[in-house]
PDB file of C-alpha atoms in Angstrom:
ATOM      1  CA  SER A   1     -36.597  55.267 -40.119  1.00 81.00           C
ATOM      2  CA  GLN A   2     -39.990  56.865 -39.790  1.00 83.00           C
ATOM      3  CA  THR A   3     -40.486  60.563 -39.208  1.00 89.00           C
ATOM      4  CA  ILE A   4     -43.516  62.762 -38.793  1.00 93.00           C
ATOM      5  CA  HIS A   5     -43.645  66.388 -39.847  1.00 94.00           C
ATOM      6  CA  GLN A   6     -46.217  68.862 -38.672  1.00 95.00           C
ATOM      7  CA  TRP A   7     -46.526  72.513 -39.653  1.00 92.00           C
ATOM      8  CA  PRO A   8     -46.740  75.303 -38.974  1.00 93.00           C
ATOM      9  CA  ALA A   9     -45.290  75.253 -35.472  1.00 93.00           C
ATOM     10  CA  THR A  10     -47.150  78.381 -34.437  1.00 95.00           C
ATOM     11  CA  LEU A  11     -50.164  80.088 -35.937  1.00 96.00           C
ATOM     12  CA  VAL A  12     -52.137  83.168 -34.979  1.00 97.00           C
ATOM     13  CA  GLN A  13     -55.433  83.569 -36.765  1.00 97.00           C
ATOM     14  CA  PRO A  14     -58.401  85.952 -36.439  1.00 97.00           C
ATOM     15  CA  VAL A  15     -61.831  84.661 -35.542  1.00 97.00           C
ATOM     16  CA  GLY A  16     -63.753  83.643 -38.650  1.00 97.00           C
ATOM     17  CA  SER A  17     -60.682  82.898 -40.750  1.00 97.00           C
ATOM     18  CA  PRO A  18     -60.003  79.466 -42.296  1.00 97.00           C
ATOM     19  CA  LEU A  19     -57.500  76.955 -40.988  1.00 96.00           C
ATOM     20  CA  SER A  20     -55.305  74.321 -42.553  1.00 96.00           C
ATOM     21  CA  LEU A  21     -52.791  72.311 -40.543  1.00 97.00           C
ATOM     22  CA  GLU A  22     -50.773  69.674 -42.298  1.00 96.00           C
ATOM     23  CA  CYS A  23     -49.118  66.494 -41.122  1.00 96.00           C
ATOM     24  CA  THR A  24     -47.029  64.099 -43.176  1.00 97.00           C
ATOM     25  CA  VAL A  25     -45.328  60.843 -42.294  1.00 95.00           C
ATOM     26  CA  GLU A  26     -42.238  59.446 -43.971  1.00 94.00           C
ATOM     27  CA  GLY A  27     -40.760  55.982 -43.981  1.00 92.00           C
ATOM     28  CA  THR A  28     -43.892  53.906 -43.609  1.00 89.00           C
ATOM     29  CA  SER A  29     -46.941  52.900 -45.633  1.00 88.00           C
ATOM     30  CA  ASN A  30     -50.622  52.869 -44.738  1.00 89.00           C
ATOM     31  CA  PRO A  31     -50.192  54.329 -41.263  1.00 90.00           C
ATOM     32  CA  ASN A  32     -53.046  55.063 -38.921  1.00 91.00           C
ATOM     33  CA  LEU A  33     -53.172  58.834 -38.468  1.00 94.00           C
ATOM     34  CA  TYR A  34     -54.566  60.890 -35.600  1.00 94.00           C
ATOM     35  CA  TRP A  35     -55.292  64.503 -34.706  1.00 95.00           C
ATOM     36  CA  TYR A  36     -55.357  65.489 -31.035  1.00 94.00           C
ATOM     37  CA  ARG A  37     -56.024  68.797 -29.308  1.00 94.00           C
ATOM     38  CA  GLN A  38     -54.513  69.791 -26.007  1.00 91.00           C
ATOM     39  CA  ALA A  39     -56.070  72.668 -24.106  1.00 82.00           C
ATOM     40  CA  ALA A  40     -53.797  74.617 -21.771  1.00 75.00           C
ATOM     41  CA  GLY A  41     -52.731  72.516 -18.782  1.00 72.00           C
ATOM     42  CA  ARG A  42     -54.805  69.534 -19.802  1.00 75.00           C
ATOM     43  CA  GLY A  43     -54.496  66.147 -21.426  1.00 82.00           C
ATOM     44  CA  LEU A  44     -54.948  65.286 -25.062  1.00 91.00           C
ATOM     45  CA  GLN A  45     -58.331  64.849 -26.658  1.00 91.00           C
ATOM     46  CA  LEU A  46     -58.629  62.763 -29.813  1.00 91.00           C
ATOM     47  CA  LEU A  47     -60.346  64.718 -32.592  1.00 94.00           C
ATOM     48  CA  PHE A  48     -60.021  62.530 -35.689  1.00 94.00           C
ATOM     49  CA  TYR A  49     -58.403  59.335 -36.783  1.00 92.00           C
ATOM     50  CA  SER A  50     -57.897  57.686 -40.138  1.00 92.00           C
ATOM     51  CA  VAL A  51     -57.043  54.125 -41.083  1.00 89.00           C
ATOM     52  CA  GLY A  52     -56.722  54.782 -44.812  1.00 90.00           C
ATOM     53  CA  ILE A  53     -56.996  57.312 -47.649  1.00 92.00           C
ATOM     54  CA  GLY A  54     -60.327  59.083 -47.547  1.00 89.00           C
ATOM     55  CA  GLN A  55     -61.366  57.291 -44.342  1.00 91.00           C
ATOM     56  CA  ILE A  56     -61.949  59.740 -41.501  1.00 92.00           C
ATOM     57  CA  SER A  57     -63.596  59.101 -38.156  1.00 90.00           C
ATOM     58  CA  SER A  58     -64.570  61.961 -35.885  1.00 88.00           C
ATOM     59  CA  GLU A  59     -64.484  61.550 -32.156  1.00 84.00           C
ATOM     60  CA  VAL A  60     -66.088  64.796 -31.028  1.00 81.00           C
ATOM     61  CA  PRO A  61     -68.496  67.213 -32.712  1.00 72.00           C
ATOM     62  CA  GLN A  62     -66.753  70.455 -33.455  1.00 80.00           C
ATOM     63  CA  ASN A  63     -65.929  73.233 -35.834  1.00 89.00           C
ATOM     64  CA  LEU A  64     -63.087  71.277 -37.404  1.00 94.00           C
ATOM     65  CA  SER A  65     -62.775  68.690 -40.151  1.00 95.00           C
ATOM     66  CA  ALA A  66     -60.020  66.376 -41.318  1.00 96.00           C
ATOM     67  CA  SER A  67     -59.001  64.938 -44.645  1.00 96.00           C
ATOM     68  CA  ARG A  68     -56.507  62.390 -45.858  1.00 96.00           C
ATOM     69  CA  PRO A  69     -55.837  63.080 -49.541  1.00 94.00           C
ATOM     70  CA  GLN A  70     -52.742  60.867 -49.679  1.00 94.00           C
ATOM     71  CA  ASP A  71     -51.591  57.803 -47.776  1.00 94.00           C
ATOM     72  CA  ARG A  72     -49.208  59.690 -45.517  1.00 95.00           C
ATOM     73  CA  GLN A  73     -50.832  63.112 -45.405  1.00 96.00           C
ATOM     74  CA  PHE A  74     -53.382  64.227 -42.850  1.00 97.00           C
ATOM     75  CA  ILE A  75     -54.935  67.685 -42.857  1.00 97.00           C
ATOM     76  CA  LEU A  76     -56.927  69.463 -40.174  1.00 96.00           C
ATOM     77  CA  SER A  77     -59.183  72.227 -41.431  1.00 96.00           C
ATOM     78  CA  SER A  78     -61.796  74.745 -40.477  1.00 95.00           C
ATOM     79  CA  LYS A  79     -63.851  77.095 -42.630  1.00 95.00           C
ATOM     80  CA  LYS A  80     -64.324  79.644 -39.834  1.00 96.00           C
ATOM     81  CA  LEU A  81     -62.270  79.581 -36.662  1.00 96.00           C
ATOM     82  CA  LEU A  82     -63.800  80.191 -33.252  1.00 95.00           C
ATOM     83  CA  LEU A  83     -62.059  81.499 -30.155  1.00 94.00           C
ATOM     84  CA  SER A  84     -62.570  78.070 -28.589  1.00 91.00           C
ATOM     85  CA  ASP A  85     -60.450  76.480 -31.328  1.00 93.00           C
ATOM     86  CA  SER A  86     -57.299  77.861 -29.707  1.00 93.00           C
ATOM     87  CA  GLY A  87     -54.998  75.184 -28.375  1.00 93.00           C
ATOM     88  CA  PHE A  88     -52.110  72.908 -29.127  1.00 94.00           C
ATOM     89  CA  TYR A  89     -52.736  70.455 -31.956  1.00 96.00           C
ATOM     90  CA  LEU A  90     -50.784  67.262 -32.269  1.00 96.00           C
ATOM     91  CA  CYS A  91     -50.650  64.815 -35.120  1.00 96.00           C
ATOM     92  CA  ALA A  92     -49.663  61.201 -34.497  1.00 95.00           C
ATOM     93  CA  TRP A  93     -49.181  58.008 -36.458  1.00 93.00           C
ATOM     94  CA  SER A  94     -49.067  54.325 -35.711  1.00 90.00           C
ATOM     95  CA  VAL A  95     -48.426  51.210 -37.741  1.00 84.00           C
ATOM     96  CA  GLY A  96     -51.491  50.346 -39.780  1.00 63.00           C
ATOM     97  CA  GLY A  97     -53.870  47.701 -38.560  1.00 55.00           C
ATOM     98  CA  VAL A  98     -54.381  46.880 -34.931  1.00 53.00           C
ATOM     99  CA  SER A  99     -51.438  48.590 -33.368  1.00 55.00           C
ATOM    100  CA  ASN A 100     -50.689  50.391 -30.200  1.00 72.00           C
ATOM    101  CA  ILE A 101     -47.675  52.677 -30.140  1.00 87.00           C
ATOM    102  CA  GLN A 102     -48.341  56.169 -31.416  1.00 91.00           C
ATOM    103  CA  TYR A 103     -45.599  58.554 -32.446  1.00 92.00           C
ATOM    104  CA  PHE A 104     -46.283  62.247 -32.232  1.00 94.00           C
ATOM    105  CA  GLY A 105     -45.316  65.272 -34.249  1.00 94.00           C
ATOM    106  CA  ALA A 106     -43.941  68.428 -32.666  1.00 93.00           C
ATOM    107  CA  GLY A 107     -47.353  70.087 -32.576  1.00 94.00           C
ATOM    108  CA  THR A 108     -48.907  73.364 -33.692  1.00 95.00           C
ATOM    109  CA  ARG A 109     -49.800  76.103 -31.249  1.00 95.00           C
ATOM    110  CA  LEU A 110     -52.914  77.827 -32.576  1.00 95.00           C
ATOM    111  CA  SER A 111     -54.101  81.118 -31.150  1.00 96.00           C
ATOM    112  CA  VAL A 112     -57.408  82.457 -32.376  1.00 95.00           C
ATOM    113  CA  LEU A 113     -57.847  86.151 -31.606  1.00 96.00           C
TER     114      LEU A 113
ATOM    115  CA  ALA B   1     -66.445  54.400 -21.964  1.00 69.00           C
ATOM    116  CA  GLN B   2     -62.973  54.246 -20.554  1.00 77.00           C
ATOM    117  CA  THR B   3     -61.619  56.905 -18.220  1.00 90.00           C
ATOM    118  CA  VAL B   4     -58.088  57.566 -17.031  1.00 95.00           C
ATOM    119  CA  THR B   5     -57.438  59.396 -13.768  1.00 95.00           C
ATOM    120  CA  GLN B   6     -54.198  60.965 -12.619  1.00 96.00           C
ATOM    121  CA  SER B   7     -54.787  62.360  -9.151  1.00 95.00           C
ATOM    122  CA  GLN B   8     -51.472  64.194  -8.717  1.00 95.00           C
ATOM    123  CA  PRO B   9     -51.371  67.504 -10.622  1.00 94.00           C
ATOM    124  CA  GLU B  10     -47.735  68.163  -9.691  1.00 96.00           C
ATOM    125  CA  MET B  11     -44.850  66.398  -8.006  1.00 97.00           C
ATOM    126  CA  SER B  12     -41.397  67.606  -7.082  1.00 97.00           C
ATOM    127  CA  VAL B  13     -38.341  65.394  -6.654  1.00 97.00           C
ATOM    128  CA  GLN B  14     -34.673  66.006  -6.092  1.00 97.00           C
ATOM    129  CA  GLU B  15     -32.039  64.775  -8.463  1.00 97.00           C
ATOM    130  CA  ALA B  16     -31.088  61.123  -7.925  1.00 97.00           C
ATOM    131  CA  GLU B  17     -34.235  60.483  -5.904  1.00 97.00           C
ATOM    132  CA  THR B  18     -37.218  58.330  -6.850  1.00 98.00           C
ATOM    133  CA  VAL B  19     -40.731  59.517  -7.626  1.00 98.00           C
ATOM    134  CA  THR B  20     -43.878  57.507  -8.269  1.00 98.00           C
ATOM    135  CA  LEU B  21     -46.783  58.778 -10.336  1.00 98.00           C
ATOM    136  CA  SER B  22     -50.207  57.247  -9.925  1.00 98.00           C
ATOM    137  CA  CYS B  23     -52.750  56.378 -12.585  1.00 98.00           C
ATOM    138  CA  THR B  24     -56.042  54.564 -12.352  1.00 97.00           C
ATOM    139  CA  TYR B  25     -58.381  53.656 -15.156  1.00 96.00           C
ATOM    140  CA  ASP B  26     -61.855  52.335 -15.584  1.00 94.00           C
ATOM    141  CA  THR B  27     -62.763  49.770 -18.210  1.00 91.00           C
ATOM    142  CA  SER B  28     -64.849  46.682 -18.720  1.00 90.00           C
ATOM    143  CA  GLU B  29     -62.422  45.348 -21.322  1.00 88.00           C
ATOM    144  CA  ASN B  30     -60.048  42.507 -20.568  1.00 88.00           C
ATOM    145  CA  ASN B  31     -57.475  43.163 -23.281  1.00 88.00           C
ATOM    146  CA  TYR B  32     -55.876  46.566 -23.552  1.00 91.00           C
ATOM    147  CA  TYR B  33     -52.650  48.521 -23.490  1.00 92.00           C
ATOM    148  CA  LEU B  34     -51.414  51.124 -21.056  1.00 95.00           C
ATOM    149  CA  PHE B  35     -48.830  53.793 -21.715  1.00 95.00           C
ATOM    150  CA  TRP B  36     -46.892  56.555 -20.082  1.00 97.00           C
ATOM    151  CA  TYR B  37     -45.938  59.474 -22.275  1.00 96.00           C
ATOM    152  CA  LYS B  38     -43.840  62.466 -21.257  1.00 96.00           C
ATOM    153  CA  GLN B  39     -44.199  65.979 -22.609  1.00 94.00           C
ATOM    154  CA  PRO B  40     -41.180  68.175 -21.842  1.00 93.00           C
ATOM    155  CA  PRO B  41     -41.296  71.963 -22.228  1.00 89.00           C
ATOM    156  CA  SER B  42     -40.756  71.498 -25.967  1.00 87.00           C
ATOM    157  CA  ARG B  43     -44.305  69.996 -26.025  1.00 87.00           C
ATOM    158  CA  GLN B  44     -43.120  66.949 -28.002  1.00 88.00           C
ATOM    159  CA  MET B  45     -44.944  63.827 -26.773  1.00 92.00           C
ATOM    160  CA  ILE B  46     -42.497  61.013 -26.127  1.00 94.00           C
ATOM    161  CA  LEU B  47     -43.351  57.428 -25.275  1.00 94.00           C
ATOM    162  CA  VAL B  48     -41.830  56.397 -21.955  1.00 96.00           C
ATOM    163  CA  ILE B  49     -43.145  52.897 -21.418  1.00 95.00           C
ATOM    164  CA  ARG B  50     -45.874  50.511 -22.524  1.00 93.00           C
ATOM    165  CA  GLN B  51     -47.660  47.664 -20.750  1.00 94.00           C
ATOM    166  CA  GLU B  52     -49.830  44.961 -22.290  1.00 90.00           C
ATOM    167  CA  ALA B  53     -52.672  43.969 -19.981  1.00 91.00           C
ATOM    168  CA  TYR B  54     -52.278  40.240 -20.637  1.00 89.00           C
ATOM    169  CA  LYS B  55     -48.706  40.334 -19.370  1.00 88.00           C
ATOM    170  CA  GLN B  56     -48.331  39.975 -15.632  1.00 86.00           C
ATOM    171  CA  GLN B  57     -44.720  41.117 -15.641  1.00 92.00           C
ATOM    172  CA  ASN B  58     -44.271  44.809 -15.066  1.00 95.00           C
ATOM    173  CA  ALA B  59     -42.615  46.694 -17.907  1.00 94.00           C
ATOM    174  CA  THR B  60     -39.296  48.420 -17.346  1.00 95.00           C
ATOM    175  CA  GLU B  61     -37.321  50.814 -19.502  1.00 94.00           C
ATOM    176  CA  ASN B  62     -33.997  51.847 -17.999  1.00 95.00           C
ATOM    177  CA  ARG B  63     -34.824  54.122 -15.038  1.00 97.00           C
ATOM    178  CA  PHE B  64     -38.557  53.896 -15.666  1.00 98.00           C
ATOM    179  CA  SER B  65     -40.703  51.056 -14.381  1.00 97.00           C
ATOM    180  CA  VAL B  66     -44.383  50.463 -13.810  1.00 97.00           C
ATOM    181  CA  ASN B  67     -46.455  48.754 -11.173  1.00 97.00           C
ATOM    182  CA  PHE B  68     -49.400  47.271 -13.033  1.00 97.00           C
ATOM    183  CA  GLN B  69     -52.219  46.006 -10.839  1.00 96.00           C
ATOM    184  CA  LYS B  70     -54.897  44.740 -13.214  1.00 94.00           C
ATOM    185  CA  ALA B  71     -57.495  43.854 -10.594  1.00 94.00           C
ATOM    186  CA  ALA B  72     -57.161  47.264  -9.000  1.00 95.00           C
ATOM    187  CA  LYS B  73     -56.990  48.969 -12.415  1.00 96.00           C
ATOM    188  CA  SER B  74     -53.878  50.789 -11.340  1.00 97.00           C
ATOM    189  CA  PHE B  75     -50.829  51.653 -13.419  1.00 97.00           C
ATOM    190  CA  SER B  76     -48.183  53.670 -11.584  1.00 98.00           C
ATOM    191  CA  LEU B  77     -44.885  54.912 -12.999  1.00 98.00           C
ATOM    192  CA  LYS B  78     -41.683  54.955 -10.984  1.00 98.00           C
ATOM    193  CA  ILE B  79     -38.820  57.166 -12.054  1.00 98.00           C
ATOM    194  CA  SER B  80     -35.585  56.134 -10.372  1.00 98.00           C
ATOM    195  CA  ASP B  81     -32.413  58.196 -10.092  1.00 97.00           C
ATOM    196  CA  SER B  82     -34.296  61.277 -11.308  1.00 98.00           C
ATOM    197  CA  GLN B  83     -32.449  63.598 -13.654  1.00 97.00           C
ATOM    198  CA  LEU B  84     -33.067  67.244 -14.499  1.00 97.00           C
ATOM    199  CA  GLY B  85     -34.082  66.148 -18.002  1.00 95.00           C
ATOM    200  CA  ASP B  86     -36.966  64.194 -16.527  1.00 97.00           C
ATOM    201  CA  THR B  87     -38.772  67.464 -15.809  1.00 97.00           C
ATOM    202  CA  ALA B  88     -41.920  67.188 -17.895  1.00 97.00           C
ATOM    203  CA  MET B  89     -45.635  66.583 -17.883  1.00 96.00           C
ATOM    204  CA  TYR B  90     -46.349  62.867 -17.681  1.00 97.00           C
ATOM    205  CA  PHE B  91     -49.517  61.415 -19.154  1.00 96.00           C
ATOM    206  CA  CYS B  92     -51.017  58.028 -18.531  1.00 97.00           C
ATOM    207  CA  ALA B  93     -52.951  56.646 -21.486  1.00 95.00           C
ATOM    208  CA  PHE B  94     -55.200  53.699 -22.224  1.00 93.00           C
ATOM    209  CA  MET B  95     -56.078  51.863 -25.416  1.00 90.00           C
ATOM    210  CA  THR B  96     -58.289  48.861 -26.079  1.00 85.00           C
ATOM    211  CA  THR B  97     -57.064  46.291 -28.565  1.00 79.00           C
ATOM    212  CA  ASP B  98     -59.975  46.856 -30.912  1.00 73.00           C
ATOM    213  CA  SER B  99     -60.017  50.649 -30.963  1.00 69.00           C
ATOM    214  CA  TRP B 100     -57.762  51.276 -33.977  1.00 73.00           C
ATOM    215  CA  GLY B 101     -55.223  52.863 -31.730  1.00 75.00           C
ATOM    216  CA  LYS B 102     -57.417  55.472 -30.097  1.00 82.00           C
ATOM    217  CA  LEU B 103     -55.699  56.659 -26.957  1.00 89.00           C
ATOM    218  CA  GLN B 104     -57.559  57.906 -23.897  1.00 91.00           C
ATOM    219  CA  PHE B 105     -55.331  60.233 -21.884  1.00 93.00           C
ATOM    220  CA  GLY B 106     -55.341  61.291 -18.264  1.00 94.00           C
ATOM    221  CA  ALA B 107     -55.020  64.950 -17.291  1.00 93.00           C
ATOM    222  CA  GLY B 108     -51.299  64.622 -16.607  1.00 95.00           C
ATOM    223  CA  THR B 109     -48.867  65.047 -13.721  1.00 96.00           C
ATOM    224  CA  GLN B 110     -46.238  67.759 -13.839  1.00 96.00           C
ATOM    225  CA  VAL B 111     -42.906  66.422 -12.541  1.00 98.00           C
ATOM    226  CA  VAL B 112     -40.276  68.938 -11.499  1.00 97.00           C
ATOM    227  CA  VAL B 113     -36.777  67.650 -10.784  1.00 97.00           C
ATOM    228  CA  THR B 114     -34.725  70.007  -8.620  1.00 97.00           C
ATOM    229  CA  PRO B 115     -30.948  70.068  -8.159  1.00 95.00           C
TER     230      PRO B 115
END
């Protein structure tokens, strides 16, 4: 069966520090991968998605970037965090190709102080 | 661009009762998918139910069912025989068939099930 791992679960970082959040999927090949952000009390906003290694599409301009160095690994990064980067970050995967059901990781709560 | 609107920020229901959550969406597409996800206090997003727009039959999943009205662009979720474990934030989401799985979420409805 497929599983998705996301870490760390919680992170507190000072303004201006770098960020690296990691997401890996097991039990499937060539998944579509997604990074979402959820602000407090709000819905999810898609940040990045990837349909293959090295292929990243950005949905909103921001201080963050994403990379996919391996088929089932998706990384969310920042060189210098801003206060506005605080939030709950969720990684998700779906079957590669034109698919529809997304499965989510447990999320990372990021607090930038 | 597609938008998803959930007009009920919070709803309360007693155990064993039924609650209906509303969702409307705006799109010019003819083929798409609609979803309801729940997010319990653990923050894990869990798929509740999915509806394909080309199917007229409403989807059901145990105690969860939808009322899909394509012409009205409405997609409501009914939770029957509510249980304490149903307490969660519920999100309606939309996806076109050619969007590589990009989900557009509503703002969510907090459901509180009381004993």
